[in-house]
Coordinates of C-alpha atoms and ligand atoms in Angstrom, one line a residue:
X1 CA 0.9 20.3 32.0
X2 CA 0.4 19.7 35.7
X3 CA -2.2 17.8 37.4
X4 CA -4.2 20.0 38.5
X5 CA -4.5 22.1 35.6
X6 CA -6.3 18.3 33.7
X7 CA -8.8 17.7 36.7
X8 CA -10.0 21.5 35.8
X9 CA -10.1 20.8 31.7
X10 CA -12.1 17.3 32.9
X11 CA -14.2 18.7 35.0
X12 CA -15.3 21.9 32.8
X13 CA -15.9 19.3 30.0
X14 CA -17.9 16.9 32.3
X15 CA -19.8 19.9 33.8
X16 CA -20.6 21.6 29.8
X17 CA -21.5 17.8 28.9
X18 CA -23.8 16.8 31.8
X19 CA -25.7 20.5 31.4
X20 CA -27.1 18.5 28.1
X21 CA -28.1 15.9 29.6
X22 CA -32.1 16.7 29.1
X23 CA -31.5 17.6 25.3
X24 CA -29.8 14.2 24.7
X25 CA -31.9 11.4 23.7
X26 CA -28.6 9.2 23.0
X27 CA -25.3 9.5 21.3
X28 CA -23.4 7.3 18.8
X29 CA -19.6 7.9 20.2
X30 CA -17.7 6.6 17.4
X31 CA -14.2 5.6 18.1
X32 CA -11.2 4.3 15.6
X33 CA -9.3 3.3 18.5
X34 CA -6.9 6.7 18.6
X35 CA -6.6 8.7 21.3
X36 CA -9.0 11.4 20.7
X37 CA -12.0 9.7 19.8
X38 CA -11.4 6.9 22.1
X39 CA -10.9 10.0 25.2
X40 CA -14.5 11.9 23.9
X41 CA -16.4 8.7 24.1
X42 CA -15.3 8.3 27.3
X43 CA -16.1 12.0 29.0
X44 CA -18.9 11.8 27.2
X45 CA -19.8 8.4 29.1
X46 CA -18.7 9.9 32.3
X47 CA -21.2 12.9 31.6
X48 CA -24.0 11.0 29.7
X49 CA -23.8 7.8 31.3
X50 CA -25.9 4.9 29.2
X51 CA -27.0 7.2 26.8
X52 CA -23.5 7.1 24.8
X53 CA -23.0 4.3 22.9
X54 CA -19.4 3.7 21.8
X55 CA -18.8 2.0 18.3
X56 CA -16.6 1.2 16.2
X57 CA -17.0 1.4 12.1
X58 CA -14.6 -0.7 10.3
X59 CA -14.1 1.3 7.0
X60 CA -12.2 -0.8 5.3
X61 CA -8.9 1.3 5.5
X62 CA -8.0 0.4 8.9
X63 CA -5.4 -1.6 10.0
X64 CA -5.5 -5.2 9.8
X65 CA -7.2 -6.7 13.0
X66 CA -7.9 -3.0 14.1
X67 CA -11.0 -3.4 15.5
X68 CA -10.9 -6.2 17.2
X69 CA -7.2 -4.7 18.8
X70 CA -8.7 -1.8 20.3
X71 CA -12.0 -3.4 21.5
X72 CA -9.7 -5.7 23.7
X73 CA -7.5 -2.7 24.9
X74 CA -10.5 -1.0 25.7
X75 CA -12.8 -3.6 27.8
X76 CA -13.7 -2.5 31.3
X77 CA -13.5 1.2 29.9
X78 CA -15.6 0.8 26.7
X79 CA -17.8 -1.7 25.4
X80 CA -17.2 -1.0 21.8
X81 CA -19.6 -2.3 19.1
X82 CA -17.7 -2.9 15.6
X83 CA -20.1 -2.6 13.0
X84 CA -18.2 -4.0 9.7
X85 CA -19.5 -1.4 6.5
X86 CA -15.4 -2.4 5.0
X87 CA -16.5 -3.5 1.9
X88 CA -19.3 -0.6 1.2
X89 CA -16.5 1.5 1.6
X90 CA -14.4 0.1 -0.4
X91 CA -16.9 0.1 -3.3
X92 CA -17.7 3.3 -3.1
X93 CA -14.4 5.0 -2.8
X94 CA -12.2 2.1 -5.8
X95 CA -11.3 4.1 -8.7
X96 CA -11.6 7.5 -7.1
X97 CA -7.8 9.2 -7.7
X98 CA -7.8 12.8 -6.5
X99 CA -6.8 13.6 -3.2
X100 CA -9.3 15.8 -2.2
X101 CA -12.2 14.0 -4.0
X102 CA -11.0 10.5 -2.0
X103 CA -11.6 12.0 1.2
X104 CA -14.7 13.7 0.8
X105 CA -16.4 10.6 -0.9
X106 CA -15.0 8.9 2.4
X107 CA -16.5 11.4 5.0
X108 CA -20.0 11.2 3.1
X109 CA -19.7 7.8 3.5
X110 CA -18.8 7.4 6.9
X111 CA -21.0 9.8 8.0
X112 CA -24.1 8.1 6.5
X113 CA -23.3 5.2 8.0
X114 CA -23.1 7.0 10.9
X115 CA -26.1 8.5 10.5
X116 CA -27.9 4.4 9.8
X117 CA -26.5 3.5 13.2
X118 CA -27.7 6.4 14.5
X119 CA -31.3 6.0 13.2
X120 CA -31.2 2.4 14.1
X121 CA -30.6 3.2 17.8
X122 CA -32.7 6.7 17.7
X123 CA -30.0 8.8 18.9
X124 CA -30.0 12.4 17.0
X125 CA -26.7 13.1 18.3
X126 CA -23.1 12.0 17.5
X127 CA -19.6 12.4 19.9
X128 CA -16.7 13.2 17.8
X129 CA -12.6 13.4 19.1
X130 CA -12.4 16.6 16.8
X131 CA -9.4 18.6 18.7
X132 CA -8.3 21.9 17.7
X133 CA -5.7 21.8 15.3
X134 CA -7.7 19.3 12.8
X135 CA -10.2 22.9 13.4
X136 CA -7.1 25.2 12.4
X137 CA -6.1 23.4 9.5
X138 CA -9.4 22.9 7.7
X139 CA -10.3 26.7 8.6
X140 CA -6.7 27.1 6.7
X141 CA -7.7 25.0 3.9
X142 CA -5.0 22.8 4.1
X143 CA -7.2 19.5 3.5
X144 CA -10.6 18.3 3.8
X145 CA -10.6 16.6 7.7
X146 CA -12.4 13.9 7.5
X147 CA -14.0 14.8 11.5
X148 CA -14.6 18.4 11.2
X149 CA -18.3 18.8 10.7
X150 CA -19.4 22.2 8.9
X151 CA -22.7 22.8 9.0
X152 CA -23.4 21.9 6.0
X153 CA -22.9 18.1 7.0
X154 CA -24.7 18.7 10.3
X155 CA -27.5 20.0 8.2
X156 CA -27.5 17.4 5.5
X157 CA -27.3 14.1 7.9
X158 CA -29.4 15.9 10.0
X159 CA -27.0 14.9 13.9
X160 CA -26.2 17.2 16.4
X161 CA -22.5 17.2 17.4
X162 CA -20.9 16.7 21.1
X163 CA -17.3 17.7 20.8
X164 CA -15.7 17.4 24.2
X165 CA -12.2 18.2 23.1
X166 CA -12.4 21.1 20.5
X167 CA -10.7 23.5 22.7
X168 CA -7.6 20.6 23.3
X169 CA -4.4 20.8 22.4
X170 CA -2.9 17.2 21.3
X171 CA -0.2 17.2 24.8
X172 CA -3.8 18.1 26.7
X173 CA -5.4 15.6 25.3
X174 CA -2.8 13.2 26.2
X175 CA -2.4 14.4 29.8
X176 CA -7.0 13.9 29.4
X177 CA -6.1 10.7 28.8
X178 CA -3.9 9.2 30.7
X179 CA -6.0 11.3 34.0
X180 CA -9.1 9.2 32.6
X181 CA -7.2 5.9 32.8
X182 CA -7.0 5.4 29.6
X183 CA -4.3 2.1 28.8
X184 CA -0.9 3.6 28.0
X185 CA -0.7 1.2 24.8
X186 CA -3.2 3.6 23.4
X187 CA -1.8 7.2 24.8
X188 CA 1.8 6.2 23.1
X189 CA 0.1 5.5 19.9
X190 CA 1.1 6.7 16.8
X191 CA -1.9 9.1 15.9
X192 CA -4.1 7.2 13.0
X193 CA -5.7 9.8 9.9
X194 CA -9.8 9.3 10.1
X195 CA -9.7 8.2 6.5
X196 CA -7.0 5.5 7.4
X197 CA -4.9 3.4 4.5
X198 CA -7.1 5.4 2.4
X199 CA -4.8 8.5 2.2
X200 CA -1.9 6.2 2.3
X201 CA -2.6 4.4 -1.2
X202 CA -2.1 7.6 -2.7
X203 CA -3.5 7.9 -6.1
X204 CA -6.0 5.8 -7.8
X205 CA -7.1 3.8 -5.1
X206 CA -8.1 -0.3 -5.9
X207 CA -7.8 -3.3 -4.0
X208 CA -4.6 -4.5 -4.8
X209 CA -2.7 -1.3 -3.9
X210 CA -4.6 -1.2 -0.3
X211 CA -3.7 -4.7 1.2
X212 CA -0.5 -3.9 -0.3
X213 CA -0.4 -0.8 2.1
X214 CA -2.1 -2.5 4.8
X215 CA 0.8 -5.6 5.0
X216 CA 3.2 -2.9 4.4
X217 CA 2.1 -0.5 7.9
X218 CA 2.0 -3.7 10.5
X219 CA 5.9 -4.1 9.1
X220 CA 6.9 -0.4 9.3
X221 CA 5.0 -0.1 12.4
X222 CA 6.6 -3.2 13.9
X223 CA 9.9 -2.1 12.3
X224 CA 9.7 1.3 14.4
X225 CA 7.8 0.8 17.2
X226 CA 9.2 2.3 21.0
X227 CA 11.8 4.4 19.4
X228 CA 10.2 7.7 20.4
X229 CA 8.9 8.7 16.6
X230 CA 6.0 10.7 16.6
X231 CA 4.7 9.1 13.2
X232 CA 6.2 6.2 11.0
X233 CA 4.1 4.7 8.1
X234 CA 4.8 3.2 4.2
X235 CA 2.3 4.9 1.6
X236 CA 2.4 3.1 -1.8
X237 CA 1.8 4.8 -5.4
X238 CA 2.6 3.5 -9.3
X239 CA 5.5 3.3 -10.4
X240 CA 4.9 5.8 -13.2
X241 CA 7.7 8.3 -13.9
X242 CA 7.4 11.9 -15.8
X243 CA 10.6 13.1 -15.6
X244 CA 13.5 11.0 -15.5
X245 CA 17.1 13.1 -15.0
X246 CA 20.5 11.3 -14.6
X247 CA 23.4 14.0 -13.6
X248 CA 26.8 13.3 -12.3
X249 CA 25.5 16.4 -9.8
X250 CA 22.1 14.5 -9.1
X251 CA 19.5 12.0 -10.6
X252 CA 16.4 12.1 -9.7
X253 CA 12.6 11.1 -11.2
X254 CA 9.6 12.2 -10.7
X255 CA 6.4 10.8 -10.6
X256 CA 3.0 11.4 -12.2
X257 CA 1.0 10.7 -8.9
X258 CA 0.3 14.3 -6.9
X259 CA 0.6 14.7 -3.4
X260 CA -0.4 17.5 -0.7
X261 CA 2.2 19.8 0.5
X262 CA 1.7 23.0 3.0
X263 CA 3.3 26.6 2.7
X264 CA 2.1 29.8 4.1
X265 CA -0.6 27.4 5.8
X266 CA -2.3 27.0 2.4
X267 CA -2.1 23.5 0.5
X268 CA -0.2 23.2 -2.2
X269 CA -0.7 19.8 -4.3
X270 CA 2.3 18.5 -6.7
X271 CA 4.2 15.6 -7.7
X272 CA 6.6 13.5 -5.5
X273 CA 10.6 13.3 -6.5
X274 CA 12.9 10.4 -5.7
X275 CA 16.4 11.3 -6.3
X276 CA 18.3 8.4 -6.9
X277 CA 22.2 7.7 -5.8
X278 CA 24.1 10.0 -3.1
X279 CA 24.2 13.6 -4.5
X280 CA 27.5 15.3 -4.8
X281 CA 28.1 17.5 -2.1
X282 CA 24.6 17.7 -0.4
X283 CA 23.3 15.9 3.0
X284 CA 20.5 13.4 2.1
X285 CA 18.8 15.4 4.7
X286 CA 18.7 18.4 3.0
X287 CA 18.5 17.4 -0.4
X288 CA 14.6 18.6 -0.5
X289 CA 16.1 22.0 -0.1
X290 CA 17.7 21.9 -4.2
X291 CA 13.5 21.4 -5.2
X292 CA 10.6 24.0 -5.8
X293 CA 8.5 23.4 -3.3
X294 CA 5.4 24.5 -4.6
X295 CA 5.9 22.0 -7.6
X296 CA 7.2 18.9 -5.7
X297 CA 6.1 18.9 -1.9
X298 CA 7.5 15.8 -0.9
X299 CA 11.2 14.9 -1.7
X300 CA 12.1 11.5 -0.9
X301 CA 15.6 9.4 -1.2
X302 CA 15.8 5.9 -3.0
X303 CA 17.1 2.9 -0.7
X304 CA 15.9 0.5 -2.5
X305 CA 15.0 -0.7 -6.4
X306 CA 15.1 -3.2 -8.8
X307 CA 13.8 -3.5 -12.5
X308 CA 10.6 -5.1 -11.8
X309 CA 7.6 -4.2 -10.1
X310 CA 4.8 -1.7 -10.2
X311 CA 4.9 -0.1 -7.0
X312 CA 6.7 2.4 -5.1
X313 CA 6.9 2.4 -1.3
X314 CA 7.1 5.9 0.6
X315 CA 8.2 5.4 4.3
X316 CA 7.6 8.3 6.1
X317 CA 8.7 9.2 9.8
X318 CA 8.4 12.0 11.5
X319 CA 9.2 13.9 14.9
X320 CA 6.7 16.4 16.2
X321 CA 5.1 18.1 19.5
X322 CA 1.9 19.7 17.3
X323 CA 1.8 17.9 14.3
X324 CA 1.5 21.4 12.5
X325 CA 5.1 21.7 12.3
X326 CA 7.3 18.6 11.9
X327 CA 11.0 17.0 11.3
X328 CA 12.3 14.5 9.7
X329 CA 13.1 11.1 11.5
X330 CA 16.4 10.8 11.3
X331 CA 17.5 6.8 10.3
X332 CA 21.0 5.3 9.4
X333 CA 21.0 4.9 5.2
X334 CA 22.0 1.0 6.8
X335 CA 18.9 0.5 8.7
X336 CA 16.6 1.6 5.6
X337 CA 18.4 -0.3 2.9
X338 CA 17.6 -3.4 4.9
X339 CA 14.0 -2.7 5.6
X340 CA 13.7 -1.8 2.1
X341 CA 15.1 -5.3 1.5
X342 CA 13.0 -6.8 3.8
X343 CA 10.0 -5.1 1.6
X344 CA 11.2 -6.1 -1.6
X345 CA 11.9 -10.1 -0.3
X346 CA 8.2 -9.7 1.3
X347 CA 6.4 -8.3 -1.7
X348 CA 7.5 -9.1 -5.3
X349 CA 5.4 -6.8 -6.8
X350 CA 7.5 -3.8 -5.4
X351 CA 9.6 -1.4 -7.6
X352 CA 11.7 1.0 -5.2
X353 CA 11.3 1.9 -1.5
X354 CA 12.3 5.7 -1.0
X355 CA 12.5 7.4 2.3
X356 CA 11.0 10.8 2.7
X357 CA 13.6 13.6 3.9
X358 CA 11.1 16.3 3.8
X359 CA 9.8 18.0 6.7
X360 CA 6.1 19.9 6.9
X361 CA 6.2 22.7 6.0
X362 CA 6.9 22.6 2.8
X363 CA 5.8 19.0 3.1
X364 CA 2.8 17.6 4.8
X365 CA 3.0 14.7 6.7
X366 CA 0.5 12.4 5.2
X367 CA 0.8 12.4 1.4
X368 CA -2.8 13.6 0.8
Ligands
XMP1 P1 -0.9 16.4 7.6 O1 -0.8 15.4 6.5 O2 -2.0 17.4 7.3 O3 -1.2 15.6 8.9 O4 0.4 17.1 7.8 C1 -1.2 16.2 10.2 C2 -1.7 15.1 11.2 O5 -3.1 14.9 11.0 C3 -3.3 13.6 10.6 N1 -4.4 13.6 9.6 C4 -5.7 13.3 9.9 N2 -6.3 13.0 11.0 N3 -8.4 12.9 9.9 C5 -7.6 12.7 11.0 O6 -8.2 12.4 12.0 C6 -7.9 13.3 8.7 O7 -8.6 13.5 7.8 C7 -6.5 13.5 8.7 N4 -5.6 13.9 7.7 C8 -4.3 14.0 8.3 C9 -2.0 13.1 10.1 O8 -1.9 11.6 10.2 C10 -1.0 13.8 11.0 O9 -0.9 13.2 12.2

């Protein structure tokens, strides 16, 4: 994307901002530190001027010191409020265990807090970093996005919505970015799901199981970080087998937790394999091609495991320009047995660590 073709996208999304200016009382930009909320609330700041007011809600499902990361990354651009709702969330969402029914109890939630902030300030309207894939794949009905607003949710909360970047492409909102000054720490981030850690303690979701997750991500992410990965993140689920199968041609078990798939751009929903050992004759790399996809979306390897424990850790990397279509991050077997030894040394509670060699589609990237 050249230069000039970004001053054109900022101004046009300046110029369709600023032309609301009378209708605008005040706007609650809320930001979670990624790129394309942080980039809306600030062209909506550039339009608006004081009447945006950038916050940040911790949900409880962030990572650890999240907010406090990104409102030092972010000082002379923003000045970002965190408002701390972590442990309403958390109430509100423990026990909850389908995929679907996890996120949508999390957008309600965020969105009436939201809407209290909101009220509190007297703003009726709300700037969001929705971009246009999260639009394509909810329209597909792939998975409930936690930031794309029907009107249903405008109606029921009762906000009107500023989207600066619904007609963006992820590389133009990059190029946005970086035009707007935006610290490069930030750009090269690894994108971050709305819902957070909450998609990434897949399954039943309690306490226990999300600090687990959230110690787990500031390793992986450390583990991986500047290596040119697109995404790289552990998700954790019990260690609760329904199929066990030992094979001189292939072992493998598979689990009782479901997790999100995508083929045909529809969702498909199924449980996750592990196949255990080095199968006879077949590339770890392509082993997710000897599976039905429609039963069990997301094929991983074992490189780690022991006889105790409760949990299994799925690390996940991925390589993608668009994020609808994705590969697998290709890792030495050497590199992952010794993180997953690192994991088990860390965390005693930890069963097996398997590594995920399926790419999207038939897999999705996130494991609900
Ligand atoms: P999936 O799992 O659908 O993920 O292949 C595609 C990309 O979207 C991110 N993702 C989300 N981002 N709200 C977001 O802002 C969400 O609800 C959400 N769900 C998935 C995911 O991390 C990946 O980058």
């Amino acid at each position: 994307m050249s230069g000039i073709d970004i001053v054109f996208i900022a101004n046009k999304i300046i110029e369709k901002l600023s032309a609301l200016r009378t209708e605008v009382d005040c706007a609650i930009a809320c930001v979670s530190g990624g790129i394309d909320s942080t980039t809306s609330a600030i062209i909506a700041k550039k339009a608006l001027g004081e009447k945006v007011y950038p916050i940040f809600i911790d949900t409880g499902f962030m990572r650890m010191n999240e907010g406090i990361k990104v409102k030092k990354a972010l000082e002379g651009l923003l000045d970002l409020e965190i408002h701390d709702y972590a442990e309403q969330f958390i109430s509100r969402i423990e026990g909850l265990e389908d995929a679907e029914e996890k996120r949508i109890a999390f957008r309600e939630m965020f969105y009436t807090v939201v809407k209290k902030i909101a009220d509190e300030k007297g703003c009726s309207w709300v700037v969001q970093g929705t971009i246009k894939a999260d639009v394509i794949e909810t329209v597909g009905g792939i998975k409930t996005q936690h930031n794309v607003l029907t009107n249903a949710i405008l109606q029921k909360y009762g906000f009107k919505v500023i989207e600066p970047l619904i007609d963006l492409y992820k590389n133009e909102v990059r190029a946005l970015a970086k035009y707007l000054g935006l610290p490069n720490w930030l750009i090269e981030r690894q994108p971050f799901p709305g819902p957070g850690l909450l998609i990434r303690t897949v399954g039943k979701l309690y306490r226990e199981k999300l600090e687990l997750v959230r110690r787990l991500t500031d390793l992986v992410e450390q583990w991986f970080s500047e290596r040119g990965f697109s995404q790289y993140f552990p998700a954790v689920w019990e260690y609760d087998v329904i199929e066990h199968r030992d094979s001189k041609e292939l072992s493998y078990d598979v689990y009782k937790v479901m997790v999100t798939g995508v083929l045909e751009g529809k969702r498909t929903y199924g449980h996750p394999v592990i196949v255990r050992g080095s199968p006879i004759s077949v590339d770890l790399y392509n082993v997710y091609k000897l599976f039905e996809p429609k039963l069990y979306p997301h094929i991983l390897i074992e490189i780690g495991g022991r006889d105790r424990g409760g949990y299994v850790v799925a690390i996940r990397i991925v390589k993608t320009e668009n994020f609808i279509v994705a590969d697998v991050g290709r890792v030495g077997i050497d590199e992952l047995k010794k993180l997953a030894e690192t994991v088990m040394r860390l965390e005693p509670e930890v069963r097996v660590v398997a590594y995920d060699v399926t790419p999207k589609p038939p897999a999705t990237i996130e494991y609900e």
